[in-house]
CSV table of C-alpha atoms in Angstrom, one decimal:
chain,number,residue,atom,x,y,z
A,26,MET,CA,-4.6,-33.7,13.4
A,27,GLY,CA,-7.0,-30.8,13.5
A,28,CYS,CA,-6.3,-27.6,11.7
A,29,GLY,CA,-7.0,-25.4,14.8
A,30,ALA,CA,-9.3,-22.5,14.8
A,31,SER,CA,-9.2,-18.8,14.6
A,32,LYS,CA,-9.5,-17.3,18.1
A,33,GLN,CA,-10.4,-13.7,18.1
A,34,LYS,CA,-9.9,-11.7,21.3
A,35,ASP,CA,-12.0,-8.6,22.0
A,36,SER,CA,-10.1,-5.9,23.8
A,37,GLY,CA,-12.8,-5.5,26.4
A,38,GLY,CA,-13.0,-1.8,25.7
A,39,PRO,CA,-11.9,0.9,23.3
A,40,ARG,CA,-8.6,-0.2,21.7
A,41,ARG,CA,-5.6,2.1,22.3
A,42,ARG,CA,-5.0,4.0,19.2
A,43,PRO,CA,-2.4,6.6,18.3
A,44,GLY,CA,-3.8,10.2,18.4
A,45,THR,CA,-1.8,11.3,15.4
A,46,VAL,CA,0.6,9.6,12.9
A,47,GLY,CA,2.4,12.6,11.4
A,48,ASP,CA,2.9,13.1,7.7
A,49,VAL,CA,1.2,10.5,5.4
A,50,VAL,CA,2.0,10.2,1.7
A,51,VAL,CA,1.6,6.4,1.6
A,52,PHE,CA,-1.3,4.9,3.6
A,53,LEU,CA,-0.8,1.8,5.8
A,54,PRO,CA,-2.9,1.0,8.9
A,55,GLY,CA,0.1,0.7,11.3
A,56,LEU,CA,1.9,-2.6,11.6
A,57,ARG,CA,0.4,-6.0,12.7
A,58,VAL,CA,2.8,-7.1,15.4
A,59,PRO,CA,3.4,-10.8,16.4
A,60,ARG,CA,3.0,-11.8,20.0
A,61,SER,CA,5.6,-14.1,21.7
A,62,VAL,CA,5.0,-17.9,21.4
A,63,ASP,CA,6.8,-20.7,23.2
A,64,PHE,CA,8.2,-23.0,20.5
A,65,SER,CA,10.0,-25.1,23.1
A,66,GLN,CA,6.8,-26.4,24.6
A,67,ALA,CA,4.8,-26.7,21.4
A,68,LEU,CA,7.5,-28.5,19.5
A,69,ALA,CA,8.9,-30.6,22.3
A,70,GLY,CA,9.8,-34.1,21.1
A,71,GLY,CA,9.1,-33.2,17.5
A,72,LEU,CA,12.3,-31.3,16.5
A,73,ASP,CA,15.9,-31.2,17.3
A,74,LYS,CA,16.7,-28.8,20.1
A,75,GLY,CA,19.0,-26.7,17.9
A,76,VAL,CA,16.3,-26.2,15.3
A,77,VAL,CA,13.8,-25.2,18.0
A,78,GLU,CA,16.3,-22.7,19.4
A,79,ARG,CA,17.0,-21.3,15.9
A,80,LEU,CA,13.3,-20.8,15.3
A,81,LEU,CA,12.8,-19.2,18.7
A,82,ALA,CA,15.7,-16.8,18.2
A,83,LEU,CA,14.7,-15.7,14.7
A,84,ARG,CA,11.1,-15.1,15.7
A,85,ALA,CA,12.0,-13.3,19.0
A,86,ARG,CA,14.1,-10.9,16.9
A,87,VAL,CA,11.1,-10.2,14.6
A,88,VAL,CA,8.8,-9.7,17.6
A,89,ASP,CA,11.2,-7.2,19.3
A,90,MET,CA,12.0,-5.2,16.1
A,91,ALA,CA,8.4,-5.2,15.0
A,92,MET,CA,7.2,-3.8,18.3
A,93,GLN,CA,9.8,-1.1,18.2
A,94,GLU,CA,9.1,-0.2,14.6
A,95,SER,CA,5.3,-0.2,15.2
A,96,ALA,CA,5.7,2.2,18.1
A,97,ALA,CA,8.1,4.5,16.2
A,98,ALA,CA,5.9,4.5,13.0
A,99,LEU,CA,2.9,5.8,14.9
A,100,LYS,CA,4.7,8.8,16.5
A,101,PRO,CA,4.0,12.2,15.0
A,102,LYS,CA,7.6,13.3,15.2
A,103,ARG,CA,9.4,10.9,12.9
A,104,ARG,CA,13.0,10.1,12.9
A,105,THR,CA,15.2,11.3,10.1
A,106,ALA,CA,14.6,9.5,6.9
A,107,ALA,CA,18.1,7.9,6.9
A,108,ARG,CA,17.7,6.4,10.4
A,109,HIS,CA,14.1,5.3,9.8
A,110,GLY,CA,15.2,3.7,6.5
A,111,SER,CA,17.9,1.8,8.4
A,112,SER,CA,15.5,0.5,11.0
A,113,THR,CA,12.8,-0.6,8.5
A,114,ALA,CA,15.5,-2.3,6.4
A,115,ASN,CA,16.7,-4.2,9.5
A,116,LEU,CA,13.1,-5.4,10.3
A,117,LEU,CA,12.7,-6.5,6.7
A,118,GLN,CA,15.9,-8.4,6.9
A,119,ALA,CA,14.8,-10.1,10.1
A,120,LEU,CA,11.6,-11.2,8.4
A,121,GLU,CA,13.4,-12.5,5.4
A,122,ASP,CA,15.7,-14.5,7.7
A,123,TYR,CA,12.8,-15.9,9.6
A,124,LEU,CA,10.6,-17.0,6.7
A,125,PRO,CA,12.8,-19.8,5.3
A,126,ALA,CA,13.1,-21.3,8.7
A,127,LEU,CA,9.4,-21.0,9.3
A,128,LEU,CA,8.5,-22.8,6.1
A,129,GLY,CA,9.9,-26.0,7.5
A,130,LEU,CA,6.8,-26.2,9.7
A,131,VAL,CA,4.6,-26.4,6.6
A,132,LYS,CA,6.8,-28.5,4.3
A,133,GLU,CA,5.1,-31.5,2.6
A,134,GLY,CA,4.5,-34.3,5.0
A,135,SER,CA,5.3,-32.3,8.1
A,136,GLU,CA,3.3,-33.0,11.3
A,137,LEU,CA,4.4,-29.7,12.8
A,138,ARG,CA,2.0,-27.4,11.0
A,139,HIS,CA,-0.6,-27.3,13.7
A,140,ARG,CA,1.6,-27.6,16.8
A,141,VAL,CA,2.1,-23.9,17.5
A,142,GLN,CA,-0.6,-21.4,18.1
A,143,PHE,CA,0.5,-18.1,16.5
A,144,VAL,CA,-0.9,-14.8,17.8
A,145,TRP,CA,-0.8,-11.5,16.0
A,146,ALA,CA,-2.2,-8.1,16.9
A,147,ASN,CA,-4.6,-6.7,14.3
A,148,GLN,CA,-5.0,-3.1,13.0
A,149,GLU,CA,-8.1,-2.9,10.8
A,150,ASP,CA,-10.1,-5.9,12.3
A,151,ASN,CA,-12.6,-5.4,15.2
A,152,ALA,CA,-10.8,-8.1,17.1
A,153,GLU,CA,-7.6,-6.9,18.9
A,154,GLU,CA,-5.8,-10.2,18.2
A,155,THR,CA,-6.1,-13.3,16.1
A,156,ALA,CA,-4.6,-16.6,17.1
A,157,MET,CA,-4.5,-19.7,14.9
A,158,ALA,CA,-2.8,-23.0,15.3
A,159,ASP,CA,-1.7,-23.1,11.7
A,160,ALA,CA,1.8,-22.3,10.5
A,161,TRP,CA,0.4,-21.0,7.1
A,162,TYR,CA,-1.3,-18.3,9.1
A,163,GLU,CA,2.1,-17.3,10.4
A,164,VAL,CA,3.6,-17.3,6.8
A,165,LEU,CA,0.7,-15.1,5.6
A,166,SER,CA,1.2,-12.7,8.5
A,167,VAL,CA,4.9,-12.5,7.8
A,168,LEU,CA,4.4,-11.7,4.1
A,169,HIS,CA,1.8,-9.1,5.0
A,170,LEU,CA,4.2,-7.4,7.5
A,171,MET,CA,7.0,-7.5,4.9
A,172,ALA,CA,4.7,-5.6,2.5
A,173,MET,CA,3.6,-3.0,5.2
A,174,VAL,CA,7.3,-2.4,6.1
A,175,CYS,CA,7.9,-1.6,2.4
A,176,LEU,CA,5.0,0.9,2.4
A,177,LEU,CA,6.5,2.4,5.6
A,178,GLN,CA,9.9,2.7,3.8
A,179,ALA,CA,8.2,4.4,0.8
A,180,ASN,CA,6.4,6.9,3.1
A,181,SER,CA,9.7,7.8,4.7
A,182,LEU,CA,11.4,8.3,1.3
A,183,LEU,CA,8.6,10.6,0.1
A,184,LEU,CA,8.8,13.1,3.0
A,185,ALA,CA,10.5,16.4,2.1
A,186,ARG,CA,14.0,16.7,3.4
A,187,SER,CA,16.5,19.5,3.6
A,188,TYR,CA,19.7,19.0,1.7
A,189,GLY,CA,21.6,22.0,3.0
A,190,ASP,CA,21.9,23.6,-0.4
A,191,GLY,CA,20.0,26.7,0.3
A,192,TYR,CA,16.8,25.4,-1.2
A,193,ALA,CA,13.5,24.6,0.6
A,194,PRO,CA,13.0,21.0,1.8
A,195,ARG,CA,12.0,18.8,-1.1
A,196,VAL,CA,11.4,15.2,-2.2
A,197,SER,CA,14.4,14.4,-4.5
A,198,GLU,CA,14.1,12.7,-7.9
A,199,GLU,CA,16.3,9.9,-6.5
A,200,SER,CA,13.9,9.2,-3.7
A,201,ARG,CA,10.9,9.2,-6.1
A,202,ARG,CA,12.7,6.8,-8.4
A,203,ALA,CA,13.7,4.5,-5.5
A,204,THR,CA,10.1,4.3,-4.2
A,205,VAL,CA,8.9,2.8,-7.5
A,206,ASP,CA,11.1,-0.3,-6.7
A,207,VAL,CA,9.9,-0.3,-3.1
A,208,PHE,CA,6.3,-0.2,-4.2
A,209,LEU,CA,6.8,-3.1,-6.6
A,210,LYS,CA,8.5,-5.1,-3.9
A,211,ALA,CA,5.5,-4.6,-1.5
A,212,SER,CA,3.1,-5.6,-4.3
A,213,GLY,CA,5.2,-8.7,-5.0
A,214,TYR,CA,5.0,-9.9,-1.3
A,215,LEU,CA,1.2,-9.5,-1.3
A,216,ASP,CA,0.9,-11.2,-4.7
A,217,CYS,CA,2.8,-14.1,-3.4
A,218,ALA,CA,0.6,-14.3,-0.3
A,219,ILE,CA,-2.5,-14.4,-2.5
A,220,ARG,CA,-1.1,-17.0,-5.0
A,221,GLN,CA,1.0,-19.3,-2.8
A,222,VAL,CA,-0.3,-19.0,0.8
A,223,LEU,CA,-4.0,-18.3,0.9
A,224,PRO,CA,-4.8,-21.5,-1.1
A,225,GLN,CA,-3.0,-23.6,1.6
A,226,ILE,CA,-5.4,-22.4,4.3
A,227,PRO,CA,-8.8,-24.3,4.4
A,228,SER,CA,-11.8,-22.2,3.4
A,229,GLU,CA,-13.3,-22.4,6.9
A,230,LEU,CA,-10.2,-21.0,8.4
A,231,ARG,CA,-9.8,-18.3,5.7
A,232,ARG,CA,-13.2,-17.0,6.8
A,233,GLN,CA,-11.9,-16.6,10.3
A,234,LEU,CA,-8.8,-14.6,9.2
A,235,PRO,CA,-8.8,-10.9,10.4
A,236,ILE,CA,-9.9,-8.3,7.8
A,237,ASP,CA,-6.3,-7.2,7.7
A,238,LEU,CA,-5.5,-10.5,5.9
A,239,ALA,CA,-8.7,-11.0,3.9
A,240,GLU,CA,-7.9,-11.6,0.2
A,241,GLY,CA,-9.6,-8.4,-0.9
A,242,ASN,CA,-7.5,-6.3,1.5
A,243,LEU,CA,-4.3,-8.0,0.4
A,244,ARG,CA,-5.2,-7.4,-3.2
A,245,ALA,CA,-6.2,-3.8,-2.5
A,246,PHE,CA,-2.8,-3.0,-0.9
A,247,SER,CA,-1.0,-4.7,-3.7
A,248,LEU,CA,-2.8,-2.6,-6.3
A,249,GLN,CA,-2.4,0.5,-4.1
A,250,ALA,CA,1.4,0.0,-4.3
A,251,LEU,CA,1.2,-0.3,-8.1
A,252,GLY,CA,-1.0,2.8,-8.3
A,253,GLN,CA,1.4,4.9,-6.2
A,254,GLY,CA,4.3,3.5,-8.2
A,255,VAL,CA,2.7,4.9,-11.4
A,256,ASP,CA,2.0,8.2,-9.5
A,257,MET,CA,5.8,8.4,-9.0
A,258,GLN,CA,6.4,7.7,-12.7
A,259,LEU,CA,3.9,10.3,-13.8
A,260,GLY,CA,5.6,12.9,-11.5
A,261,LEU,CA,8.9,12.1,-13.0
A,262,ALA,CA,7.5,12.4,-16.5
A,263,ILE,CA,5.9,15.8,-15.7
A,264,ASP,CA,9.4,17.0,-14.6
A,265,SER,CA,11.0,15.6,-17.8
A,266,PRO,CA,11.1,17.9,-20.9
A,267,LYS,CA,11.3,14.8,-23.1
A,268,ALA,CA,8.0,13.3,-21.9
A,269,THR,CA,5.1,14.0,-24.3
A,270,LEU,CA,1.5,14.7,-23.4
A,271,ALA,CA,0.6,11.3,-24.7
A,272,VAL,CA,3.0,9.6,-22.3
A,273,LYS,CA,1.7,11.6,-19.3
A,274,ARG,CA,-1.9,10.9,-20.3
A,275,ARG,CA,-1.2,7.1,-20.6
A,276,LEU,CA,0.4,7.1,-17.1
A,277,ALA,CA,-2.5,9.1,-15.6
A,278,CYS,CA,-5.0,6.7,-17.2
A,279,GLU,CA,-3.2,3.7,-15.9
A,280,MET,CA,-3.3,5.3,-12.4
A,281,VAL,CA,-7.0,5.6,-12.7
A,282,LYS,CA,-7.4,1.9,-13.5
A,283,TYR,CA,-5.2,0.8,-10.6
A,284,TRP,CA,-7.3,2.9,-8.1
A,285,HIS,CA,-10.5,1.7,-9.7
A,286,GLN,CA,-9.3,-1.9,-9.0
A,287,VAL,CA,-8.4,-0.9,-5.5
A,288,GLN,CA,-11.9,0.3,-4.9
A,289,GLU,CA,-13.3,-2.9,-6.4
A,290,SER,CA,-11.1,-5.1,-4.3
A,291,ILE,CA,-11.2,-3.5,-0.9
A,292,PRO,CA,-13.5,-5.5,1.5
A,293,GLU,CA,-16.1,-3.9,3.8
A,294,LEU,CA,-13.9,-2.4,6.6
A,295,PRO,CA,-15.1,-1.6,10.1
A,296,VAL,CA,-15.4,2.2,10.2
A,297,SER,CA,-16.5,2.8,13.7
A,298,ASP,CA,-13.1,2.5,15.3
A,299,GLY,CA,-9.5,2.8,14.1
A,300,TRP,CA,-8.2,2.6,10.6
A,301,GLY,CA,-11.1,1.5,8.4
A,302,ARG,CA,-12.6,4.9,7.7
A,303,LYS,CA,-9.2,6.4,7.1
A,304,HIS,CA,-8.3,3.6,4.7
A,305,LEU,CA,-11.5,4.2,2.6
A,306,LEU,CA,-10.9,7.9,2.5
A,307,PHE,CA,-7.4,7.5,1.3
A,308,VAL,CA,-8.6,5.3,-1.6
A,309,LYS,CA,-11.2,8.0,-2.4
A,310,CYS,CA,-8.6,10.8,-2.4
A,311,LYS,CA,-6.2,9.0,-4.6
A,312,TYR,CA,-8.9,7.8,-7.1
A,313,ALA,CA,-10.2,11.3,-7.5
A,314,GLU,CA,-6.6,12.7,-7.8
A,315,ALA,CA,-5.8,10.1,-10.5
A,316,LYS,CA,-9.0,11.1,-12.5
A,317,ALA,CA,-8.1,14.8,-12.2
A,318,ALA,CA,-4.7,14.1,-13.8
A,319,ALA,CA,-6.1,11.8,-16.5
A,320,TYR,CA,-8.9,14.2,-17.6
A,321,TYR,CA,-6.4,17.1,-17.5
A,322,PHE,CA,-4.0,15.5,-19.9
A,323,HIS,CA,-6.8,14.0,-22.0
A,324,GLY,CA,-8.3,17.5,-22.3
A,325,LEU,CA,-5.0,19.1,-23.4
A,326,ILE,CA,-4.6,16.5,-26.1
A,327,LEU,CA,-8.2,17.0,-27.3
A,328,ASP,CA,-7.7,20.7,-27.4
A,329,GLU,CA,-5.0,20.2,-30.0
A,330,GLY,CA,-7.7,19.3,-32.4
A,331,ASN,CA,-9.1,21.8,-34.9
A,332,THR,CA,-12.8,21.1,-34.7
A,333,GLU,CA,-15.5,22.7,-32.5
A,334,LYS,CA,-16.3,19.2,-31.3
A,335,SER,CA,-12.8,18.4,-30.1
A,336,HIS,CA,-12.6,21.8,-28.4
A,337,GLY,CA,-15.9,21.2,-26.7
A,338,MET,CA,-14.8,17.7,-25.5
A,339,ALA,CA,-11.5,19.3,-24.3
A,340,ILE,CA,-13.4,21.8,-22.2
A,341,ALA,CA,-15.6,19.1,-20.8
A,342,ALA,CA,-12.6,17.0,-19.9
A,343,LEU,CA,-10.7,19.9,-18.3
A,344,GLN,CA,-13.8,21.0,-16.3
A,345,ALA,CA,-14.2,17.4,-15.1
A,346,SER,CA,-10.5,17.5,-14.1
A,347,GLU,CA,-11.1,20.6,-12.0
A,348,GLU,CA,-14.1,19.0,-10.3
A,349,PHE,CA,-12.1,15.8,-9.5
A,350,LEU,CA,-9.3,17.9,-8.1
A,351,LYS,CA,-11.8,19.7,-5.8
A,352,GLU,CA,-13.2,16.3,-4.7
A,353,SER,CA,-9.7,15.0,-4.0
A,354,LYS,CA,-8.9,18.1,-1.9
A,355,ARG,CA,-12.0,17.6,0.2
A,356,ALA,CA,-11.3,13.9,0.6
A,357,PHE,CA,-7.8,14.6,1.7
A,358,GLU,CA,-9.0,17.1,4.3
A,359,ALA,CA,-11.4,14.5,5.7
A,360,PHE,CA,-8.6,11.8,5.5
A,361,HIS,CA,-6.2,13.9,7.6
A,362,ALA,CA,-8.8,14.9,10.1
A,363,THR,CA,-10.0,11.3,10.6
A,364,PRO,CA,-8.4,9.6,13.7
A,365,PRO,CA,-5.7,8.8,13.9
A,366,THR,CA,-5.1,12.3,12.6
A,367,SER,CA,-2.3,13.0,10.1
A,368,ARG,CA,-0.6,15.9,8.4
A,369,ASN,CA,-0.8,16.7,4.8
A,370,PRO,CA,2.9,16.9,3.6
A,371,THR,CA,4.2,19.5,1.2
A,372,PRO,CA,2.8,18.6,-2.3
A,373,PHE,CA,5.3,17.3,-4.8
A,374,GLY,CA,5.2,15.5,-8.2
A,375,THR,CA,1.8,14.9,-9.7
A,376,ALA,CA,-0.2,16.5,-6.9
A,377,LYS,CA,1.8,19.7,-6.9
A,378,TYR,CA,1.6,20.0,-10.7
A,379,MET,CA,-2.2,19.4,-10.7
A,380,LEU,CA,-2.8,22.0,-7.9
A,381,ASP,CA,-0.7,24.6,-9.8
A,382,LYS,CA,-1.9,23.9,-13.3
A,383,ILE,CA,-5.5,22.7,-13.4
A,384,PRO,CA,-7.3,25.9,-12.1
A,385,LYS,CA,-5.3,28.2,-14.3
A,386,ASP,CA,-5.5,26.1,-17.5
A,387,VAL,CA,-9.2,25.3,-17.2
A,388,SER,CA,-10.0,29.0,-16.8
A,389,SER,CA,-7.8,30.1,-19.7
A,390,LYS,CA,-9.0,27.3,-22.0
A,391,VAL,CA,-12.7,28.2,-21.3
A,392,ARG,CA,-12.0,31.8,-22.1
A,393,ILE,CA,-10.1,31.0,-25.3
A,394,ASN,CA,-12.9,28.8,-26.5
A,395,GLN,CA,-15.8,31.0,-25.3
A,396,ASP,CA,-17.0,31.6,-28.9
A,397,LEU,CA,-17.8,27.9,-29.3
A,398,TYR,CA,-20.6,28.2,-26.7
A,399,THR,CA,-23.9,29.9,-26.6
A,400,GLN,CA,-25.8,30.9,-23.5
A,401,GLU,CA,-28.0,27.8,-23.8
A,402,ARG,CA,-25.2,25.4,-24.3
A,403,VAL,CA,-24.1,23.4,-21.3
A,404,ILE,CA,-20.9,21.4,-21.1
A,405,GLY,CA,-21.9,17.8,-21.3
A,406,THR,CA,-20.5,14.6,-19.8
A,407,PRO,CA,-16.7,14.4,-20.1
A,408,PRO,CA,-15.5,12.2,-22.9
A,409,PRO,CA,-14.4,8.7,-21.9
A,410,LEU,CA,-10.8,8.2,-21.0
A,411,PRO,CA,-8.6,6.0,-23.3
A,412,ASP,CA,-8.1,2.5,-22.1
A,413,PHE,CA,-4.5,1.4,-21.8
A,414,ALA,CA,-3.0,-1.9,-20.6
A,415,LEU,CA,-1.4,-1.7,-17.2
A,416,ALA,CA,2.3,-1.7,-17.4
A,417,LEU,CA,3.5,-2.0,-13.8
A,418,LYS,CA,3.3,-5.5,-12.3
A,419,PRO,CA,4.2,-6.8,-8.9
A,420,ASP,CA,7.8,-8.0,-8.4
A,421,ASP,CA,8.2,-11.7,-9.2
A,422,TYR,CA,8.5,-13.1,-5.6
A,423,ASP,CA,8.0,-16.7,-4.6
A,424,LEU,CA,8.3,-18.3,-1.2
A,425,PRO,CA,12.0,-18.9,-0.5
A,426,PRO,CA,13.6,-22.4,-0.3
A,427,LEU,CA,13.8,-24.0,3.1
A,428,ASP,CA,16.5,-22.9,5.6
A,429,PRO,CA,19.4,-25.4,5.5
A,430,LEU,CA,18.7,-26.2,9.1
A,431,TRP,CA,15.8,-28.4,8.0
A,432,ASN,CA,18.3,-30.5,5.9
A,433,LYS,CA,20.1,-31.3,9.1
A,434,GLU,CA,16.8,-32.0,10.8
A,435,ASP,CA,15.9,-34.5,8.1
A,436,GLY,CA,19.3,-36.1,8.5
A,437,HIS,CA,18.6,-36.7,12.2
A,438,GLN,CA,15.2,-38.4,11.5
């Protein structure tokens, strides 16, 4: 039996894109949505009718909920965080229910793997849709959508809310802590896709996958989730009186490494239409923001030294921090202005702290150490950042066991 081929459909004109997507803290390029397929015709004679109907019902639920969630996610006026969290949780549950049933089509020895042509709408690829007659493509698409739903949940949790307590809307500590787990879950789904699913797809078909599902893009989003998870940890450390400068510097340096790896992993994205340029700008923003934080805390620690050399390196690090902060602000302005346009939410956590502290501290430290410099002396290259091992890892997630319905099917054969 042939593996089938990737069939990419051009839209025949400019693809319909949202004009604006509201507040963005966590980037994701919309949601890839599955198109309806006819299991009954494709699997006729190969499966018990009850199994086919179960597959059809589970997938139809995913299609319906994904279409609704995709439409809602791209509206500038978002629902309340509580309602939105409920709807994304329901979609994630629908995908988790569907996946064990779907895996029966790819179990060892199955002749059903290539019977159904699965079609999904793309977001970052030039092709509007990609169709493949390979159930592993469907598994890969499901895991990718599960991860994107998690990123959508994280974005919703990180939008400022009013708590009716007389204070301005804010992002609570509880929400920031909760998003760390959500980010790790998203990363775990993508890590599973890379480890357990991509190797099952022949190399010639892997080359025909949309850019949304390219290994580099899967890896980049997995690393982005880890990088934003560390960002939340750093923000919580900044708010904690018990966290030392060394702890904050370590977290900031880890964040730099994650975003560097994102930049190294991300594939060449189409930038003429849609999400590609916005995606690249988001990575640029967050990488510069991470370096601003890392050089800031590194500079403060160096400034605790008692030598002219350590003070000079501290000033170089702090000035580098200020330059990276400016670069990050410019990149964020470009990011939000790039279609689909978005709004810059109220800063909180690491970002708010950096915006408040870096300009003031750099200015005061330079003044305090003015006597260390002559007119001719120019601040040199900032000192290298310390290298720390990365602590955050993706959740341990493996493909689930088969749905029990396949046990019944085996008994009928």
